[in-house]
XYZ file of C-alpha atoms in Angstrom:
669
model
C 141.276 105.043 105.533
C 141.559 101.350 105.548
C 144.047 99.192 103.380
C 140.930 97.397 101.958
C 138.961 101.052 100.982
C 142.129 102.109 99.994
C 141.930 99.560 97.225
C 138.489 99.946 95.838
C 138.129 101.361 92.883
C 136.318 104.213 91.647
C 133.061 102.330 90.852
C 133.268 100.926 93.733
C 133.848 103.548 96.489
C 130.235 104.950 94.709
C 128.692 102.124 95.589
C 129.740 100.989 99.111
C 128.039 105.304 99.030
C 124.907 104.582 97.914
C 125.419 100.978 100.497
C 126.092 103.157 103.771
C 123.689 106.071 102.714
C 121.086 103.314 102.737
C 120.564 101.570 100.113
C 119.785 98.193 100.935
C 122.608 95.446 99.351
C 119.616 93.150 98.297
C 118.628 95.780 95.880
C 121.885 95.672 93.914
C 121.608 94.611 90.147
C 123.736 95.429 87.367
C 123.113 94.042 83.802
C 125.783 94.183 80.163
C 123.782 95.067 77.312
C 125.217 94.595 73.899
C 123.868 95.056 70.989
C 123.882 92.398 68.840
C 125.105 93.356 65.386
C 128.005 91.597 65.860
C 130.969 89.752 67.723
C 131.818 91.188 70.898
C 135.371 92.011 71.474
C 138.585 92.716 73.414
C 136.619 95.929 74.402
C 133.572 94.187 75.512
C 135.986 92.385 77.883
C 136.131 95.613 80.578
C 132.633 95.684 80.977
C 132.176 92.331 81.031
C 134.834 91.672 83.735
C 133.183 95.632 85.032
C 129.805 94.681 85.544
C 129.924 90.436 86.237
C 133.091 91.283 88.625
C 129.954 93.449 90.901
C 128.554 90.925 90.798
C 130.823 88.149 92.342
C 131.817 90.463 95.013
C 128.542 91.618 95.712
C 126.741 88.372 95.192
C 124.294 90.774 93.235
C 122.528 89.316 90.042
C 123.662 89.740 86.808
C 121.346 90.819 84.012
C 122.633 89.337 80.145
C 120.057 92.220 78.403
C 120.424 92.547 74.371
C 119.439 95.989 73.328
C 117.759 95.040 69.987
C 116.105 98.352 69.369
C 117.537 97.853 65.341
C 116.707 94.556 63.368
C 118.647 96.179 60.018
C 121.457 95.191 61.753
C 120.849 92.092 64.378
C 120.566 89.096 64.114
C 120.556 85.616 66.050
C 124.019 85.112 65.469
C 124.835 87.549 67.134
C 122.977 86.492 70.227
C 124.223 82.904 70.015
C 127.665 84.661 69.567
C 127.432 86.767 72.401
C 126.355 84.333 74.986
C 129.303 81.952 73.976
C 131.868 84.270 74.250
C 130.298 85.534 78.445
C 129.874 82.029 79.239
C 133.590 81.228 78.117
C 134.909 84.008 80.178
C 133.086 82.016 83.014
C 130.671 84.795 83.790
C 126.780 83.677 85.162
C 124.324 85.860 84.292
C 121.359 85.905 86.473
C 118.384 86.345 83.884
C 118.387 86.631 80.307
C 116.305 89.473 78.492
C 115.892 91.443 75.334
C 114.273 95.806 75.359
C 112.477 93.874 72.519
C 110.810 91.892 75.728
C 109.612 96.152 76.699
C 108.523 97.092 73.102
C 104.937 97.710 74.904
C 105.819 98.847 77.744
C 108.229 101.468 75.646
C 104.629 102.232 73.708
C 102.445 102.733 76.746
C 104.745 105.252 78.155
C 105.638 107.095 75.249
C 100.966 107.329 75.117
C 101.540 108.817 78.743
C 104.269 111.007 77.353
C 102.289 112.171 74.369
C 99.462 112.981 76.477
C 100.967 114.588 79.360
C 103.254 117.213 76.732
C 106.561 115.482 77.093
C 106.763 113.858 73.386
C 105.155 115.099 69.764
C 105.356 113.406 65.740
C 107.376 115.489 63.682
C 106.854 114.981 60.500
C 110.065 116.216 58.896
C 113.066 115.199 56.757
C 116.336 113.847 59.170
C 118.184 116.511 57.321
C 115.603 119.897 58.235
C 115.417 118.113 61.308
C 119.718 117.485 62.082
C 119.843 121.650 60.000
C 117.281 123.086 63.324
C 118.871 121.437 66.304
C 121.861 123.643 65.479
C 125.572 123.826 66.700
C 127.419 123.497 70.066
C 127.480 127.123 69.748
C 124.277 127.501 68.291
C 120.438 126.952 69.926
C 118.535 124.972 67.984
C 115.437 125.835 66.698
C 111.984 124.129 67.153
C 109.970 122.463 64.926
C 106.775 123.299 62.923
C 104.728 120.708 64.837
C 106.408 120.925 67.589
C 102.560 122.620 68.820
C 100.659 119.894 67.910
C 97.042 119.014 69.831
C 97.801 115.418 72.405
C 95.031 114.083 70.072
C 96.522 114.594 66.920
C 100.101 113.282 68.242
C 97.814 110.416 69.312
C 96.557 109.660 66.250
C 99.682 110.234 64.284
C 101.564 107.856 67.014
C 99.124 105.271 66.759
C 99.054 104.932 62.832
C 102.188 104.904 62.912
C 102.508 101.905 64.708
C 99.776 100.835 62.703
C 101.975 100.340 60.207
C 99.620 103.475 57.993
C 102.400 105.013 56.686
C 105.952 104.916 54.730
C 109.419 104.830 56.699
C 110.061 108.459 56.762
C 107.460 110.181 57.216
C 106.872 110.886 60.779
C 109.009 110.145 64.112
C 107.885 111.195 67.574
C 110.101 112.911 69.519
C 110.635 113.447 73.583
C 109.395 117.469 73.735
C 112.626 118.772 75.780
C 114.903 122.192 74.965
C 115.856 122.887 72.028
C 118.207 125.375 73.593
C 120.150 123.065 75.696
C 123.676 123.369 75.808
C 123.893 119.428 75.937
C 122.410 118.350 71.968
C 121.960 115.509 73.110
C 118.258 117.294 74.961
C 116.847 118.412 71.807
C 113.746 117.185 71.391
C 115.518 113.511 70.579
C 114.107 111.055 68.045
C 111.967 108.734 70.757
C 110.944 106.079 68.089
C 111.404 105.548 63.750
C 109.656 103.800 61.517
C 111.248 100.820 59.844
C 109.424 97.841 58.024
C 111.782 95.335 58.977
C 112.170 91.485 60.618
C 113.165 91.585 63.987
C 115.096 88.766 65.263
C 113.034 87.939 67.595
C 108.994 89.891 67.367
C 109.590 89.185 63.616
C 106.570 91.771 62.100
C 105.003 92.686 65.120
C 105.947 95.655 64.528
C 106.829 98.821 62.870
C 107.944 101.365 64.796
C 111.234 100.715 67.171
C 112.279 102.441 69.911
C 115.806 104.740 69.585
C 118.676 103.218 71.715
C 118.372 106.451 74.719
C 114.927 105.385 75.272
C 114.989 102.223 75.455
C 118.072 101.758 77.747
C 117.539 103.357 80.721
C 113.794 102.226 80.389
C 114.885 98.734 80.085
C 117.033 99.555 83.308
C 114.170 100.483 85.256
C 112.370 97.662 84.314
C 114.810 94.802 85.221
C 115.428 97.352 88.189
C 118.888 97.851 87.892
C 120.863 99.683 90.775
C 124.187 100.959 89.242
C 124.076 100.857 85.252
C 127.386 101.576 83.955
C 128.713 101.857 80.234
C 132.305 103.191 78.875
C 132.976 107.266 78.334
C 130.741 108.427 75.570
C 127.921 108.053 77.422
C 128.390 111.104 79.962
C 127.223 113.440 77.551
C 123.578 111.033 77.429
C 123.854 110.773 81.297
C 121.034 114.096 81.401
C 118.147 112.898 78.935
C 118.971 109.348 80.420
C 117.947 110.980 83.971
C 115.151 112.662 82.145
C 113.560 109.662 80.619
C 113.974 108.162 83.542
C 112.576 110.500 85.972
C 109.007 110.931 83.900
C 108.669 106.950 83.640
C 109.455 107.227 87.531
C 106.705 109.019 88.241
C 104.738 106.761 85.819
C 105.983 103.126 87.573
C 107.267 104.667 90.550
C 104.664 101.520 92.965
C 105.766 99.085 91.001
C 109.456 99.140 89.887
C 110.097 101.497 93.620
C 113.977 101.913 92.282
C 115.225 104.121 89.867
C 118.850 103.106 88.537
C 122.533 105.386 88.387
C 124.446 106.305 85.626
C 127.480 105.641 85.604
C 130.860 105.734 83.683
C 134.648 104.542 83.122
C 137.035 104.928 80.565
C 136.828 101.885 77.747
C 139.423 99.760 77.162
C 141.450 101.294 74.254
C 144.384 99.397 72.658
C 146.884 99.376 70.516
C 147.616 98.104 66.768
C 143.808 97.288 67.235
C 140.264 98.123 65.576
C 137.715 98.592 68.048
C 134.558 99.480 65.870
C 132.171 96.371 65.574
C 130.907 98.751 62.047
C 134.965 98.502 60.819
C 135.737 95.408 61.812
C 132.187 93.993 60.044
C 133.824 95.747 57.288
C 136.724 93.225 57.342
C 134.353 90.281 57.367
C 132.957 90.859 54.361
C 135.260 92.021 52.244
C 137.605 89.376 53.116
C 140.367 90.670 54.970
C 139.907 87.775 57.073
C 137.830 84.502 57.496
C 135.055 85.677 59.237
C 134.529 86.979 63.088
C 136.271 84.255 64.376
C 139.683 84.778 62.798
C 142.967 84.349 64.946
C 143.785 88.329 63.523
C 140.473 89.211 65.456
C 139.953 90.926 68.754
C 136.695 89.685 68.853
C 136.570 87.006 71.892
C 135.826 84.676 69.584
C 138.459 84.636 67.338
C 141.296 85.042 70.858
C 139.939 81.803 71.809
C 140.677 80.341 69.007
C 143.889 81.434 68.478
C 144.898 80.780 71.521
C 143.976 82.444 74.006
C 142.450 81.069 77.944
C 139.945 83.192 79.294
C 142.402 83.574 82.669
C 145.040 85.431 80.728
C 142.056 87.443 79.680
C 140.736 88.696 82.993
C 144.091 88.692 84.161
C 145.342 91.293 81.527
C 141.332 92.999 82.161
C 142.101 92.222 85.906
C 145.330 94.592 84.993
C 144.420 97.429 83.275
C 142.276 98.082 85.986
C 139.632 101.170 86.130
C 139.496 103.945 85.142
C 137.774 107.487 84.612
C 140.032 108.674 81.854
C 140.473 107.446 78.576
C 143.753 105.813 77.530
C 145.982 103.558 75.617
C 146.573 99.618 76.656
C 149.995 98.401 74.908
C 148.741 95.206 73.224
C 151.722 93.600 74.233
C 150.320 93.417 78.024
C 147.712 91.344 76.708
C 150.293 88.981 75.152
C 152.405 89.133 78.164
C 149.445 87.346 79.699
C 149.092 85.021 77.485
C 152.600 84.046 77.512
C 151.998 84.089 81.619
C 149.284 81.460 81.536
C 150.719 79.295 79.210
C 153.679 79.209 80.861
C 152.456 76.896 84.023
C 149.642 75.333 81.614
C 151.460 74.742 78.202
C 152.746 71.360 77.934
C 156.126 71.934 75.939
C 157.133 69.432 72.580
C 159.166 69.646 69.858
C 158.566 70.877 65.876
C 160.387 72.453 63.233
C 158.988 75.080 60.798
C 162.231 75.789 59.077
C 163.317 72.150 58.446
C 167.409 71.669 57.658
C 168.271 67.801 57.570
C 170.846 66.296 59.895
C 172.785 63.232 58.973
C 174.447 61.651 62.580
C 177.298 59.712 60.536
C 178.363 57.517 63.553
C 174.675 56.560 64.409
C 173.015 53.061 63.376
C 171.083 54.067 59.709
C 168.300 51.057 61.126
C 168.503 52.143 65.082
C 166.100 53.885 66.351
C 165.435 54.690 69.902
C 162.783 55.722 72.508
C 163.747 59.087 74.832
C 162.478 60.307 77.554
C 161.083 64.263 77.893
C 159.348 66.200 80.403
C 156.683 67.704 79.388
C 156.329 71.041 81.693
C 158.626 71.723 84.363
C 156.032 74.410 85.186
C 154.055 71.205 86.240
C 155.087 68.450 88.122
C 151.495 66.710 87.561
C 152.030 66.935 83.443
C 154.862 63.823 83.772
C 156.815 62.594 80.820
C 156.751 61.278 77.640
C 158.533 59.848 74.777
C 160.483 61.313 71.793
C 161.761 59.071 69.269
C 165.590 59.862 67.576
C 167.460 58.415 65.014
C 169.931 58.733 62.383
C 168.523 61.578 60.561
C 166.802 64.547 62.337
C 165.342 67.970 61.288
C 166.658 71.416 62.930
C 166.031 74.518 62.747
C 168.135 76.199 59.498
C 168.545 79.258 61.196
C 170.145 77.180 64.571
C 173.028 76.252 61.628
C 175.875 78.457 60.252
C 178.865 77.198 59.227
C 180.775 80.001 60.408
C 179.764 82.398 63.609
C 181.256 84.604 66.749
C 181.385 83.453 70.351
C 178.023 84.492 71.414
C 176.253 81.822 68.577
C 175.116 79.304 70.746
C 174.173 76.862 68.227
C 175.434 74.642 65.141
C 178.344 75.357 63.764
C 181.209 73.780 61.509
C 184.005 72.052 63.756
C 180.995 72.926 67.007
C 179.465 70.910 69.321
C 175.564 71.524 70.920
C 173.489 68.955 72.903
C 170.114 68.200 71.543
C 167.713 68.308 73.758
C 166.598 64.844 75.748
C 169.517 63.130 73.792
C 172.480 63.569 72.802
C 175.872 66.249 72.041
C 176.162 66.218 68.452
C 179.471 68.087 66.273
C 178.822 69.464 62.788
C 181.695 68.016 60.555
C 180.589 69.106 57.141
C 177.762 70.266 54.875
C 176.069 69.250 51.546
C 175.150 71.503 49.458
C 172.487 71.879 46.349
C 173.935 73.723 43.104
C 172.276 77.615 44.328
C 174.905 76.960 47.133
C 172.104 76.428 49.894
C 172.658 73.794 52.643
C 170.557 70.394 51.796
C 171.943 68.584 55.098
C 174.783 68.616 57.144
C 177.161 65.737 58.401
C 177.514 65.218 62.068
C 178.901 63.082 64.457
C 177.000 62.064 68.499
C 178.782 61.281 71.568
C 176.848 59.115 73.897
C 178.730 60.941 76.664
C 175.431 63.531 77.594
C 177.490 64.826 81.142
C 180.636 66.608 78.778
C 179.264 70.182 78.956
C 178.467 72.407 75.875
C 175.990 75.991 75.798
C 174.059 75.226 73.593
C 170.916 73.038 73.356
C 168.747 72.687 70.178
C 165.111 70.916 69.272
C 164.839 68.276 66.731
C 163.160 66.288 65.603
C 163.290 62.564 64.180
C 162.918 62.638 59.405
C 161.427 59.356 59.414
C 159.088 59.708 62.418
C 157.819 63.484 61.987
C 154.410 64.411 61.520
C 153.381 67.177 59.458
C 151.197 69.795 60.118
C 149.560 73.581 58.596
C 151.212 76.444 60.816
C 149.617 79.210 60.533
C 151.947 82.001 61.860
C 149.938 84.826 62.792
C 151.255 88.541 63.649
C 149.413 91.182 64.340
C 146.922 92.710 61.858
C 147.661 96.456 61.645
C 150.645 97.851 61.925
C 150.047 101.146 62.598
C 149.102 101.347 66.413
C 146.563 103.519 65.850
C 144.734 102.584 61.998
C 141.694 104.265 62.679
C 143.057 107.994 64.073
C 144.240 109.375 61.066
C 140.994 111.475 59.618
C 143.062 111.771 55.881
C 143.574 107.920 55.157
C 141.408 104.772 55.967
C 142.051 102.169 58.531
C 142.743 99.892 55.996
C 145.514 101.060 54.194
C 147.112 100.128 57.866
C 146.790 96.531 57.560
C 149.858 94.554 57.604
C 150.664 91.962 54.453
C 152.134 89.402 56.539
C 149.488 89.030 58.938
C 149.344 84.957 58.066
C 152.060 82.546 57.448
C 151.525 79.553 56.063
C 153.844 76.915 56.151
C 154.146 72.989 56.922
C 155.468 72.626 60.190
C 157.322 69.275 61.060
C 156.283 68.021 64.146
C 156.982 64.615 67.090
C 154.827 62.028 67.745
C 153.085 62.818 70.232
C 151.372 65.197 68.611
C 149.512 63.469 66.295
C 146.506 62.627 68.593
C 146.035 66.610 70.207
C 142.709 67.448 69.755
C 140.622 70.742 68.571
C 141.928 73.609 70.966
C 144.443 71.741 72.684
C 148.111 74.414 73.717
C 151.461 73.455 73.643
C 154.525 75.487 74.343
C 157.219 74.755 70.637
C 160.095 74.296 72.012
C 161.914 77.899 71.394
C 159.283 79.040 69.218
C 156.567 79.980 70.687
C 152.625 79.157 72.044
C 150.637 76.779 69.426
C 146.468 75.597 69.044
C 144.677 73.352 66.872
C 143.205 75.150 64.941
C 138.994 74.459 64.536
C 139.664 73.497 61.060
C 142.458 70.441 62.205
C 141.218 67.198 61.245
C 142.695 63.514 62.236
C 143.799 63.062 58.136
C 145.231 66.987 58.767
C 146.400 68.629 61.787
C 146.639 72.417 62.079
C 147.942 75.017 64.434
C 147.959 78.449 64.846
C 150.455 80.004 66.703
C 148.986 81.741 69.220
C 152.652 83.959 70.587
C 155.978 84.005 69.838
C 157.803 83.679 73.107
C 158.768 87.888 73.586
C 157.883 90.407 72.050
C 159.368 90.582 68.917
C 157.416 94.033 67.736
C 159.056 96.284 70.556
C 161.811 97.005 68.459
C 160.326 98.126 65.932
C 158.475 100.480 67.586
C 161.273 104.401 67.522
C 161.844 105.891 70.092
C 160.195 109.382 70.602
C 162.336 112.846 69.941
C 160.660 115.886 71.413
C 163.568 117.583 70.717
C 166.701 118.365 69.014
C 169.339 117.788 71.518
C 167.316 114.484 72.158
C 168.556 113.926 68.157
C 172.082 114.356 68.833
C 174.190 111.134 69.734
C 175.653 111.079 72.986
C 179.495 109.826 72.748
C 179.348 108.466 75.829
C 176.070 106.119 75.774
C 177.466 104.996 72.633
C 181.041 103.791 73.897
C 178.423 102.095 77.279
C 178.224 98.330 75.708
C 175.321 96.134 76.551
C 176.339 94.448 79.997
C 176.021 98.025 81.468
C 173.335 99.187 79.486
C 170.883 96.550 81.050
C 173.148 96.804 84.704
C 171.616 100.725 84.061
C 167.680 99.008 83.335
C 168.488 97.197 86.532
C 168.780 100.489 88.976
C 165.392 101.352 88.417
C 163.025 98.586 87.063
C 161.814 97.224 90.138
C 160.038 100.973 90.194
C 158.978 100.773 86.109
C 155.081 100.833 85.752
C 153.791 97.687 83.870
C 153.473 99.051 81.268
C 157.016 100.784 81.372
C 158.646 97.660 82.542
C 157.413 95.857 79.425
C 159.174 98.240 77.703
C 162.547 98.116 78.947
C 161.985 94.529 78.931
C 162.245 94.249 74.572
C 165.142 96.423 75.211
C 166.862 94.489 77.553
C 165.699 91.692 74.966
C 167.547 93.360 72.057
C 170.888 94.200 73.707
C 171.257 90.235 74.920
C 172.053 89.990 71.104
C 175.230 92.038 72.107
C 176.039 89.975 75.313
C 177.721 87.180 76.524
C 177.171 84.270 79.378
C 180.445 85.505 80.722
C 179.350 88.983 81.021
C 176.018 87.934 82.906
C 178.343 85.350 84.695
C 179.977 87.475 87.447
C 176.033 88.886 88.009
C 174.577 85.477 89.419
C 175.507 86.641 92.956
C 173.656 89.911 92.862
C 173.231 90.658 96.241
C 169.523 90.198 97.484
C 168.278 93.472 98.226
C 169.333 94.181 94.461
C 166.261 92.309 92.366
C 166.098 94.876 89.506
C 169.318 93.746 88.806
C 168.892 89.568 89.501
C 165.634 90.472 87.279
C 167.412 92.134 84.281
C 170.277 90.071 84.074
C 167.623 86.876 84.191
C 165.968 88.543 81.263
C 169.282 88.532 79.052
C 170.224 84.879 80.098
C 166.918 83.586 78.220
C 167.531 85.450 75.313
C 170.627 82.870 75.506
C 168.653 80.195 76.851
C 166.398 80.803 74.402
C 168.946 81.423 71.441
C 170.749 78.048 72.691
C 173.119 78.757 75.254
C 173.252 75.171 77.897
C 172.390 75.313 81.619
C 174.865 74.531 83.713
C 175.273 74.158 87.050
C 176.200 77.967 87.782
C 172.828 79.213 85.191
C 170.944 76.166 87.569
C 171.677 77.647 90.885
C 170.740 81.200 89.623
C 167.454 80.269 88.430
C 166.354 78.567 91.469
C 167.460 80.927 94.058
C 165.420 83.469 92.045
C 161.838 80.804 92.005
C 162.015 81.100 96.250
C 163.150 84.972 95.766
C 160.364 87.323 97.695
C 160.341 89.435 94.842
C 157.304 89.002 92.282
C 158.578 90.052 89.214
C 161.317 87.890 89.769
C 159.841 84.850 90.750
C 157.918 85.367 87.439
C 160.293 85.884 85.255
C 162.846 82.467 86.411
C 158.706 80.139 86.304
C 158.869 81.063 82.508
C 162.245 79.271 82.410
């Protein structure tokens, strides 16, 4: 078996086998069939990626078909949003089609099925029909109307179409087998009466076809070769094939290719709701501002929050195509956007919780415009000018009156470097009557060649522009909010999913346009929100620089022995635990690597630079150790540790390494 064949997913194997068995390649045709009853969410991106990805791989057409058979829930707004989202992801469809295009053809086929004794009109209530259907362990019973004559069925069905009957009085059912072990085969409903205005056909119809009757026949009419859907439709395949086989006999001369349904595992994401019905409830109850609220898992919400098409496509690629259901940790999605924005987002300075610093030996009226690099990952990004003056803002958490050796930021009597500027020393503080710090009195040193351990971002008070900063967190604080049968998913809403602050930004951001993305240095990635105007800038926090949730997850405890602390483990230093991770890191799965990375980031709080520096010279073949050292080092740098020659050289070598993981970690610095 060739390497190329080994790398195929199971759907591609099916297609390759069909091609080998005589299916002409030009007959390959795929489709993505959303129902326009809500906005697309992150779960849909897998189905989108599979169908359109196969279209790209085999140079085959992909239809965008809206399964619009329920006018009570479908709207043109959703059609427009779905088209916009798919185009934004970078995919192009061959034809824009609708199941409603086929209403007449479906009706004509239904007439033929009645004439062939394969469908009948049932006049019972839905409750009675449900009782007669039986259970998975008990067979169903036939409807008393199952043996109506063909003539009576035709008359009733035509009367249903003509609007002669009230909704709920009659339905058209397929006549299959009420004792079939697959309950979907127990005389399923094909048509129901519904007096509702359809967003495309208006009031032309008052009977509407059911999904199972419509879906496969739409595939057949479009000559779709492979009908791909998620695993919950696997039980439907038997019914899909039954309907398909019957209509094939009516139309095989005009439509020679019967489609083949195959199923894949859908995308389930932790801390996320995937049900459109439940997402609609969040919108209607005012929990979120709309379908495109940046906390929503909709593609529109992710786009507004600052996610990129490339990051979502990369996420889908990493998730892969599987046959079994599983839950993907949302941290993998967050990793993908960090990785993407790290390469493309310009670095800027912003302070979100300010405390004033007064540089007492800097002239009061003096100001300078200093040069700052836009993005060290992109040589073409160039430089910009940032203003410096006597009074600046720094983050309140970047100063402590007293602190230990592992605090690389500003403290009384200590020195730090201001990013792109000078070195300052804190001499005293001024406080209000409650003891809160109002300002920090500092002096500066023009000798920037001095070695200091910390570097802080800052903004000139005189030149700062203000903006509304919306810091978003996960909408739910439970990994599976809709998995608790005895509780409503709304009970798990995160009360801190949105925090609004006033930020103080360097003036270069005054010209920022809606959708533009930036890294606020040491704070995270942010983008300009749709609500932003020239008079009032609004930024959304896309994602932090690291996963802040991993440390909150309780570790699983499988037995009593695991509950007992190991005295030897308790005595181990943070650096030795990090080194232990290094021995296995490159052998971990991607998900395990993310979890290990989160633990290392937490352990880094108890690690000093002196612990890490001796490990910079680790042998090249020990890539795992060098990766974990780099992860810990990045935490120290984020907390204010200043780069020196040894750090710069270590990072440089990491970027040139053959190990892709090490290169990726180094590229984030």
